[in-house]
XYZ file of C-alpha atoms in Angstrom:
451
model
C 23.971 209.173 -68.044
C 23.472 211.549 -65.125
C 25.718 210.989 -62.106
C 25.188 212.265 -58.567
C 28.251 214.427 -59.130
C 26.310 216.214 -61.892
C 23.565 217.275 -59.490
C 23.897 220.514 -57.557
C 24.304 218.878 -54.161
C 26.716 220.351 -51.628
C 30.051 218.673 -50.915
C 29.108 217.019 -47.567
C 26.177 215.240 -49.233
C 28.284 214.246 -52.238
C 30.830 212.791 -49.811
C 28.145 210.785 -47.999
C 26.986 209.372 -51.332
C 30.558 208.397 -52.192
C 30.941 206.773 -48.773
C 27.937 204.554 -49.482
C 29.046 203.762 -53.034
C 26.201 205.600 -54.747
C 27.233 207.061 -58.094
C 24.262 206.916 -60.457
C 20.841 208.264 -59.444
C 17.684 206.351 -60.273
C 15.315 207.974 -62.790
C 13.148 209.578 -60.116
C 16.221 210.893 -58.295
C 17.667 212.354 -61.491
C 14.370 214.089 -62.311
C 13.127 215.101 -58.862
C 16.289 216.392 -57.165
C 16.791 219.380 -59.514
C 13.081 220.272 -59.276
C 13.167 220.311 -55.470
C 16.457 222.222 -55.356
C 14.868 224.905 -57.541
C 12.147 225.349 -54.919
C 9.192 223.940 -56.848
C 6.424 221.936 -55.235
C 6.632 218.356 -56.481
C 4.090 215.686 -57.346
C 6.003 212.418 -57.561
C 4.312 209.287 -58.851
C 6.651 206.459 -57.991
C 6.375 202.941 -56.691
C 8.322 201.051 -54.068
C 11.911 200.360 -55.062
C 12.377 203.390 -57.323
C 14.601 205.294 -54.892
C 12.090 207.994 -54.010
C 13.315 208.341 -50.404
C 16.634 209.710 -51.636
C 14.769 211.726 -54.272
C 13.308 213.922 -51.543
C 15.823 213.412 -48.711
C 18.918 214.597 -50.575
C 17.549 217.951 -51.801
C 15.865 218.613 -48.445
C 19.155 218.174 -46.585
C 20.816 220.394 -49.173
C 18.221 223.169 -48.797
C 18.305 223.079 -44.992
C 22.113 223.203 -44.952
C 22.197 226.233 -47.246
C 19.536 228.135 -45.302
C 21.091 227.443 -41.889
C 17.899 228.497 -40.130
C 18.117 228.281 -36.353
C 16.498 225.251 -34.729
C 13.750 225.858 -32.181
C 12.597 223.465 -29.448
C 9.541 221.406 -30.436
C 9.387 223.072 -33.878
C 10.806 220.951 -36.734
C 12.012 222.672 -39.894
C 10.863 219.790 -42.092
C 8.029 217.311 -41.584
C 7.994 213.996 -43.448
C 4.692 212.207 -42.924
C 4.552 208.499 -43.676
C 1.938 205.790 -43.007
C 3.884 203.123 -41.093
C 6.443 202.802 -38.334
C 8.771 200.688 -40.448
C 8.831 203.193 -43.284
C 9.377 206.060 -40.846
C 12.353 204.256 -39.319
C 13.786 203.490 -42.751
C 13.537 207.123 -43.875
C 15.141 208.291 -40.615
C 18.008 205.841 -41.128
C 18.527 207.106 -44.673
C 18.585 210.712 -43.451
C 21.310 209.836 -40.971
C 23.312 208.175 -43.748
C 22.977 211.016 -46.247
C 23.448 213.731 -43.632
C 26.293 212.244 -41.637
C 28.669 215.061 -42.646
C 26.121 217.785 -41.865
C 25.451 219.485 -38.545
C 21.775 218.638 -38.561
C 19.450 216.775 -36.217
C 16.880 214.214 -37.306
C 14.124 212.610 -35.262
C 11.492 209.951 -35.857
C 8.219 209.507 -33.965
C 5.680 206.685 -34.205
C 3.202 204.866 -32.026
C 3.491 201.499 -30.345
C 6.420 202.560 -28.133
C 6.860 204.936 -25.221
C 7.028 208.599 -26.149
C 9.698 209.691 -23.650
C 12.723 209.538 -25.960
C 10.724 211.067 -28.789
C 9.669 214.004 -26.611
C 13.278 214.575 -25.521
C 14.459 214.627 -29.139
C 11.815 217.193 -30.068
C 12.651 219.387 -27.076
C 16.190 219.818 -28.406
C 14.950 221.056 -31.772
C 15.246 219.066 -35.008
C 15.866 219.894 -38.633
C 13.849 216.976 -39.996
C 11.054 215.094 -38.262
C 9.768 211.821 -39.709
C 6.382 210.914 -38.264
C 3.333 208.710 -38.506
C 0.035 210.612 -38.296
C -1.297 209.230 -35.027
C 1.753 209.854 -32.851
C 2.228 213.271 -34.488
C -1.258 214.368 -33.461
C -0.847 212.874 -29.989
C 2.284 214.930 -29.315
C 0.741 218.068 -30.795
C -2.260 217.685 -28.499
C 0.104 217.305 -25.532
C 1.962 220.468 -26.640
C 5.231 218.634 -27.147
C 5.226 219.561 -30.821
C 4.339 222.596 -32.927
C 4.267 222.774 -36.727
C 4.273 226.557 -37.110
C 7.923 226.688 -38.271
C 7.798 223.884 -40.853
C 9.572 225.030 -44.019
C 9.256 221.810 -46.038
C 6.391 219.304 -45.883
C 6.613 215.823 -47.400
C 3.615 213.520 -47.675
C 4.930 210.075 -48.567
C 2.910 207.030 -49.666
C -0.277 209.089 -49.973
C -2.272 206.239 -51.487
C -1.387 204.032 -48.525
C -2.495 206.792 -46.188
C -5.869 206.494 -47.885
C -5.852 202.686 -47.677
C -5.085 202.796 -43.960
C -7.804 205.306 -43.140
C -5.519 208.242 -42.331
C -7.246 210.847 -44.499
C -9.018 212.397 -41.518
C -5.686 212.791 -39.715
C -4.029 214.298 -42.795
C -6.817 216.837 -43.121
C -6.257 217.817 -39.480
C -2.493 218.116 -39.856
C -2.239 220.183 -43.051
C -4.009 223.289 -41.640
C -1.513 223.303 -38.755
C 1.323 223.968 -41.218
C 2.390 227.482 -42.248
C 0.621 228.667 -45.418
C 3.986 229.483 -46.989
C 5.952 226.256 -47.285
C 7.608 223.912 -49.763
C 5.494 220.791 -50.484
C 6.532 217.383 -51.804
C 3.801 214.802 -52.439
C 4.487 211.169 -53.327
C 2.085 208.395 -54.261
C 2.338 205.180 -56.265
C -1.153 205.648 -57.682
C -3.468 208.613 -58.132
C -7.078 207.638 -57.406
C -9.540 210.558 -57.313
C -9.291 211.053 -53.543
C -5.499 211.334 -53.737
C -5.635 213.723 -56.677
C -8.032 215.936 -54.715
C -5.723 215.867 -51.690
C -2.725 216.748 -53.855
C -4.620 219.691 -55.316
C -5.280 221.078 -51.824
C -1.639 220.768 -50.686
C 0.471 221.600 -53.750
C 0.978 224.976 -55.391
C 1.798 224.916 -59.128
C 3.689 221.634 -58.754
C 6.100 220.025 -61.159
C 5.127 216.432 -61.897
C 7.604 213.567 -62.009
C 6.380 210.122 -63.031
C 9.083 207.573 -63.606
C 7.080 204.369 -63.831
C 3.486 204.438 -65.054
C 1.094 203.208 -62.350
C 0.522 199.456 -62.305
C 3.335 198.507 -64.676
C 5.540 195.610 -63.634
C 9.288 195.264 -63.526
C 10.825 193.575 -66.570
C 13.540 191.759 -64.619
C 10.993 189.820 -62.564
C 9.972 186.357 -63.751
C 6.295 186.061 -62.899
C 4.377 182.800 -62.626
C 1.101 181.526 -61.241
C 0.378 178.164 -59.638
C -3.254 177.090 -59.447
C -4.058 175.253 -56.239
C -6.962 174.294 -53.996
C -7.196 176.496 -50.926
C -6.697 173.572 -48.545
C -3.389 172.725 -50.249
C -1.860 176.213 -50.289
C 0.254 175.729 -47.186
C 1.515 172.382 -48.437
C 2.450 173.940 -51.775
C 4.258 176.796 -50.030
C 6.286 174.373 -47.916
C 7.067 172.337 -51.046
C 8.386 175.427 -52.831
C 10.479 176.551 -49.873
C 12.187 173.174 -49.606
C 14.130 174.398 -52.636
C 17.183 176.156 -51.210
C 17.381 178.427 -54.270
C 14.554 180.348 -52.632
C 16.887 181.682 -49.979
C 15.434 185.132 -49.176
C 11.679 185.067 -49.622
C 8.945 187.587 -48.879
C 5.501 185.976 -48.582
C 2.415 188.170 -48.823
C -0.920 187.456 -47.176
C -4.091 189.485 -46.759
C -4.910 188.894 -43.097
C -2.914 189.128 -39.872
C -4.031 185.746 -38.549
C -3.026 184.120 -41.844
C 0.459 185.616 -41.493
C 0.797 183.955 -38.087
C -0.571 180.656 -39.385
C 1.805 180.583 -42.347
C 4.885 181.472 -40.281
C 4.036 178.815 -37.689
C 3.571 176.163 -40.390
C 6.902 177.024 -41.975
C 8.734 176.904 -38.643
C 7.222 173.486 -37.888
C 8.412 172.344 -41.318
C 11.994 173.346 -40.548
C 11.937 176.575 -42.560
C 13.067 179.643 -40.623
C 10.350 182.289 -40.814
C 8.731 185.201 -39.004
C 5.545 187.216 -39.481
C 5.035 190.973 -39.349
C 1.702 192.758 -39.185
C -0.077 195.505 -37.292
C -0.822 193.389 -34.218
C 2.848 192.642 -33.592
C 4.690 194.851 -31.130
C 7.168 197.343 -32.508
C 10.015 195.351 -30.975
C 8.836 192.102 -32.545
C 8.501 193.703 -35.952
C 11.950 195.254 -35.768
C 13.508 191.958 -34.680
C 11.833 190.143 -37.562
C 13.045 192.723 -40.080
C 16.563 192.624 -38.665
C 16.631 188.813 -38.732
C 15.447 188.838 -42.342
C 17.943 191.504 -43.375
C 20.829 189.631 -41.728
C 19.735 186.267 -43.231
C 19.002 184.747 -39.832
C 15.619 183.737 -41.265
C 14.835 182.790 -44.871
C 11.199 183.818 -45.018
C 9.318 186.916 -43.926
C 5.521 186.700 -44.003
C 3.843 190.092 -44.242
C 0.586 191.900 -44.812
C 0.586 194.736 -47.346
C 0.443 197.460 -44.711
C 3.231 196.034 -42.544
C 5.434 195.548 -45.603
C 5.467 199.228 -46.518
C 8.561 199.838 -44.445
C 10.550 197.000 -45.962
C 13.460 198.338 -47.996
C 15.730 195.318 -48.173
C 18.059 194.316 -50.986
C 18.654 190.721 -51.979
C 15.081 189.405 -51.846
C 15.192 186.552 -54.376
C 11.515 185.631 -54.430
C 8.158 187.182 -53.675
C 5.327 184.712 -53.127
C 1.720 185.851 -53.116
C 0.182 183.311 -50.767
C -3.016 185.319 -51.165
C -3.734 187.792 -53.956
C -5.081 191.251 -53.233
C -8.223 192.403 -55.009
C -6.331 195.609 -55.905
C -4.012 195.119 -58.914
C -1.719 197.949 -57.799
C -0.951 196.012 -54.620
C 0.415 193.194 -56.765
C 2.809 195.650 -58.395
C 3.910 196.971 -54.994
C 4.519 193.442 -53.771
C 6.596 192.055 -56.605
C 8.652 195.251 -56.740
C 10.414 194.066 -53.571
C 12.553 191.716 -55.649
C 14.824 192.369 -58.664
C 16.380 195.463 -57.135
C 19.709 197.074 -57.947
C 19.907 195.446 -61.374
C 19.340 191.879 -60.161
C 16.742 189.388 -61.366
C 13.891 188.113 -59.229
C 10.937 185.752 -59.161
C 7.315 186.383 -58.238
C 5.066 183.369 -57.686
C 1.330 183.637 -57.047
C -0.656 180.786 -55.497
C -4.148 181.155 -56.920
C -7.411 179.412 -56.078
C -10.536 179.272 -58.238
C -11.986 182.187 -56.296
C -8.855 184.293 -56.797
C -8.754 183.786 -60.564
C -10.776 186.980 -61.040
C -8.146 188.901 -59.054
C -5.465 187.421 -61.303
C -7.353 188.421 -64.442
C -7.705 191.995 -63.145
C -3.954 192.112 -62.452
C -3.163 190.961 -65.980
C -5.582 193.455 -67.463
C -4.159 196.351 -65.441
C -0.489 195.501 -66.003
C -1.034 194.391 -69.612
C 1.059 191.330 -68.881
C 0.024 187.691 -69.201
C 1.476 185.664 -66.348
C 2.819 182.205 -67.161
C 1.165 179.176 -65.586
C 3.467 176.711 -63.842
C 1.802 173.296 -63.689
C 4.975 171.488 -62.695
C 4.060 171.228 -59.025
C 2.400 168.420 -57.044
C -0.672 170.402 -55.977
C -1.781 171.741 -59.368
C -5.566 172.178 -59.583
C -7.250 171.867 -62.979
C -10.480 173.023 -61.371
C -8.915 176.287 -60.218
C -7.197 176.859 -63.559
C -10.369 176.271 -65.572
C -12.768 178.069 -63.241
C -14.871 180.754 -64.862
C -14.042 184.332 -63.953
C -16.510 186.692 -62.346
C -16.471 190.311 -61.285
C -13.817 191.258 -58.750
C -16.534 192.475 -56.418
C -18.339 189.127 -56.473
C -15.105 187.189 -56.002
C -14.179 189.455 -53.088
C -17.538 188.783 -51.414
C -17.066 185.017 -51.752
C -13.503 185.066 -50.421
C -14.395 187.283 -47.471
C -17.385 185.048 -46.755
C -15.081 182.044 -46.601
C -12.815 183.894 -44.179
C -15.787 184.606 -41.968
C -16.583 180.898 -41.926
C -13.018 179.959 -41.097
C -12.100 179.251 -44.688
C -14.374 176.295 -45.229
C -16.608 175.537 -48.138
C -17.076 178.004 -50.922
C -18.924 177.632 -54.191
C -17.857 175.191 -56.839
C -16.873 176.753 -60.110
C -17.888 175.698 -63.594
C -15.108 174.823 -65.965
C -14.326 177.556 -68.420
C -12.448 175.728 -71.155
C -9.802 173.184 -71.609
C -6.429 173.202 -69.973
C -3.489 174.126 -72.120
C 0.187 173.307 -71.978
C 2.630 174.362 -69.308
C 3.959 177.874 -69.751
C 0.684 179.253 -71.062
C -0.792 182.500 -69.842
C -2.992 182.607 -66.808
C -5.897 184.862 -67.602
C -7.644 183.069 -70.449
C -11.215 181.893 -70.533
C -14.412 183.185 -69.085
C -14.137 186.840 -70.092
C -12.741 189.675 -68.039
C -14.106 190.844 -64.728
C -15.711 194.189 -64.250
C -13.869 196.216 -61.620
C -16.239 197.288 -58.904
C -15.880 199.947 -56.312
C -12.137 200.494 -56.545
C -11.773 199.070 -53.035
C -8.531 198.051 -51.486
C -7.321 195.017 -49.631
C -9.229 193.451 -46.784
C -6.913 195.116 -44.280
C -8.352 198.515 -45.154
C -10.532 200.067 -42.463
C -14.052 200.822 -43.556
C -14.699 204.405 -42.609
C -13.432 204.046 -39.071
C -10.504 206.001 -37.677
C -7.451 203.762 -37.212
C -5.652 203.207 -33.968
C -2.770 205.618 -33.475
C -0.418 202.830 -32.526
C 0.681 202.372 -36.125
């Protein structure tokens, strides 16, 4: 088995890895680090939790240290572009850890906070800049930042950039970079738009794919609980009364639902906090810190806000609401069962969401066990007929627009079954429509730069 000591990383980086107790690289690290060190452009297809941050950070620090190019004010040597503030902060923290024995400077810029400290950092010159697209463009327009000396460009979480409506920003940023540069491109999935973008950025890239898109982690025990929509909160509280669920990440689709769920849990005596795009940067950081330090048991998050969460020890992931995009399910449950541990993923599914569940099972090629041993089990939801994902999405979004009331009644699609059966049976499979993403995705409009 490959060890970090086998990779051609310089002594200060090897020492930093030893300091942190890292000995064995993950598959993407073992494959990607040599490719990047050799100077090749890289297309990395990797999901959350695979260790891709170190896969690009370690060789970048190595290359910059060996070149010893002079720093220039306002002109970073490396640009790492990432979709969210939380992920940018996490990458910056990792750079500081891996590069603590190097004489390099790292900076991070993102919206939602004052720009004064960020401008001062840039004025001193930095080796690596981690940035979100909006704040990057803001500072370029104000002439606090220039990309003409970028030697290495990293586009991280490209598919999430697409989901969040950042493609227009990306297409503005790339032409500002020098034509001759080293490019690293990472995405969990490769829809056509992302493949086209990769083709415009990369030059004769080497491809590294460590986990096929939309496959699920074997160490995660997955289950589904069918429930009426009006009973979801009660079921969630019931589950969290079990102290074995001691570090839980709950996923929702909408910001207001995140607030509602967190408030309900707090009123029920369960320590919780919500993070989403409408929360201030300070509030989001406090919530993440409280969750990391076990001051709260439950973190309620939207998909976009969760992209910066890189926290070990999450015992359970609960899908309070399913996404209509199967790949999002894979991203979500990958937050548990890290570092060789086991984890649980529980999905609370209504009749309307059964089509989403079926699409997940079809994409991942994994039948999810049904858990009927809970007080709010709904036979109607379990036996509801499936429909196309597009039709189910329209019904669910219509209910949200009406405040969650009503909704069609579903015909029964066949009889029950014993506990521990698989969840997707009956009613035929849905036809995927449109390839759309979660309801938090902007529809054609340019996002706020405060992300």
